């Protein structure tokens, strides 16, 4: 049976609802479940799965849609009951005398007068307004939301600059302020390396690698991916650099970004030169250019950024240890591949990690394509039908409509893994696992069965399938790093110590 | 030191606006996080939200709204006279009938309103029976107009015809007047659309015996009866002066009784007049309403003000008017059904949509807005005392001021929320709360229950859009 219920004027945030939809889809006998706010996009989604009704078409932005399709009434009722259960806390009436949760920033400030930062993850079209209100009240802001216009971003950042306030984002997934991880961030050692980054997982990877190499981090400022676009002009990158330059606890500064627009690059370099502390610039996937100023150290991947920074602190990282064991595994994997198993399929949750892998693998692997590629010939047009060497960023909108980001809910990736396992031209599957705050509690655990199943599928077809993985996490992250690693090793998966290394391992196996 | 470097030396104090997942992980790190129970403002309508932001930033609107609310609060209603509508109501004509709510044509009117008009035409001796009355009403010879456009308010159908006596309320502070008929009591009454002989006879008695006596009594008072003072006392005695008027009617009775006795009319008439007031615990509603009306009228027409000066329903549509917009500019949408308790023997299906001008009390910050002061009303409309206090508290979100003249004991004598601001209503998505009686949808059956109702959001959307266009 199928049914669509509309609950008027009941608002829930999309992350809550998407996680809930995933849970309900797991209820036995449920074929389709959509629990979402009745936005135009979600109503469209409902139509696409055949669960729309006249009432749902007429529902408004603030109405809650609950649509369930189940094999029978029992499953339907079960699903509906679970939904009601999961949505309950919101309806709970406050006992007399208890303070109600504030609804607006001004109400919140009455309860927390000394608030100094606002974390904004509301739907994009409303995010700028909340950010503006926060800035007006003297709060720093981190905007996790995307779909904020460039004009709004510029206005907010100019406002922040004029008031001496951080505007991290929009679309800023990672920051670490005073060693507190905001949104998606790893727990790392406190130290003297300050980072300002225009990419989420990029910032995470640099912090993780600094920690793993023995260094520590003072601040990790996120700017959002568009800060270095011409329209924004690197406003927050520059403000961040200035703040790190004036920060007594920061001795070395790392800047992480995709290569910016030329005019913005000049502005940034001018700023960097005025700083007395050493600055390492990581233009990820940038063009190596020897003419660039020698005062500034340029690197082009995340691991090198961390390594250079740690070296400057005075920690010797030396040459990478050559692990015989790893070499052996690579050789073994290489030998087990059949002649037709020529290709790699990278299935990434972290967008910047995917981009970095692309920059590494294109040197060694012919005609690799990706949905994050910027170069025309590398762009993957069809994300369903493809062949050859492919790197997919599963966190892109194409994959996440109506579903949580795979860093929150890595089960999104499972079907893609199985799909690759059935493709007899695939030799290596490359996966990333993000640990830290914001990420899933057990990303390896929820993926392991599928990896095993994939290996079975390959085996039953007389093939061997190589898995290479990278865990972006530290030994002090809330998910037990060693457990995660052990599960992968036990399943015979080759692990890179950095995203860079994982990509290099793939290159070697397929060479 | 820049603000960013200052932040580096502080403990983080975080407001989390959006998914609570991030809050959980911040608390895991021992951080002080306050989660907002966030919802998109203006119901998620970006166009309206832009208007809200634009209007909210304008100083002259803020100033105008403060002025409007000041006028409402400072208004001082006094009952000074009772006289026939035709003699006192501005613009009243021999062939005119006033009705509740926004303007409406005869053939569109709700059952109770048509019934009351039939009754009024029989009472005015323009028609002998229902059939004749219907013909006359439909013929175009009668001019229908909203009470609210004539400084008048009427409960339920709100019908006022030329010969009907009306309370005359004088606003001592601003010099304006307001009018309302005499409350007929419960049961079969004109305001619920009843028009049988009993109804007509009572109306005639009011005209011929009650009104002239009261007129004399009021003349005896010299300064009239201070209604503002009665309302503020009654709210401390458990009334909210919309659906509960027990205390206020008693207080009024105490004020008027010796003046009535002092008139030169026959003792038996005096007894009938006093009994009529004594036995109708809703007598005061028809004093409370015009008292609110003179205050909101005094606040109407202030340039740039976004304060609501009228909320009224005609049983088909709900209409509001806004201080800074035109006198005859109504923003309407289909009236809602009332949710509450039905009297025994009736079902929800029997009720007419929301009807009457009595929501002028809520416009003035009493009635539903002051339910927290009136625990006894809670059972009548369904709900708990916490609900009632909650309603009163939530109204502060959409109003400009607090009226300490009408204070709520249960809220530590906080002044009731007054001055509904259309900008705030749209921004917060909170609608004014009205507690009200339910009329049977068929003319003449009377009250079938009572409950709570909101104006349609559409009225406020239309109003703010028009306000934005003009300003």
XYZ file of N, CA and C in Angstrom, chain B residues 48 71 100 107 116 157 172 323 349 374 389 434 461 463 466:
45
model
N 8.354 37.258 0.285
C 7.844 37.924 1.487
C 8.978 38.245 2.453
N -1.281 55.238 20.832
C -2.655 55.723 20.737
C -3.653 54.685 21.241
N -21.223 42.665 10.035
C -19.872 42.417 10.528
C -18.928 42.092 9.366
N -26.190 38.117 -1.738
C -26.262 36.714 -2.170
C -25.028 35.906 -1.771
N -30.160 37.335 10.114
C -30.206 38.547 10.923
C -30.723 39.731 10.116
N -23.280 38.141 13.436
C -23.730 38.746 12.181
C -23.525 40.262 12.186
N -12.116 59.501 25.395
C -11.816 60.736 26.100
C -10.473 61.326 25.655
N -3.147 50.201 9.817
C -3.136 51.628 10.133
C -2.632 52.505 8.994
N -19.699 19.931 11.670
C -20.275 20.208 10.369
C -21.385 21.268 10.413
N -7.508 34.198 31.988
C -8.880 33.730 32.095
C -8.965 32.204 32.123
N -1.986 30.175 28.783
C -0.842 31.039 29.088
C 0.109 31.072 27.888
N -7.587 33.907 18.256
C -8.900 34.481 18.558
C -9.715 33.401 19.247
N -0.369 38.327 4.164
C 0.484 38.320 2.967
C 0.053 39.411 2.006
N -1.650 42.072 2.729
C -1.456 43.391 3.325
C -0.004 43.842 3.204
N 0.930 44.773 -0.361
C 0.385 46.066 -0.752
C 1.120 47.200 -0.035
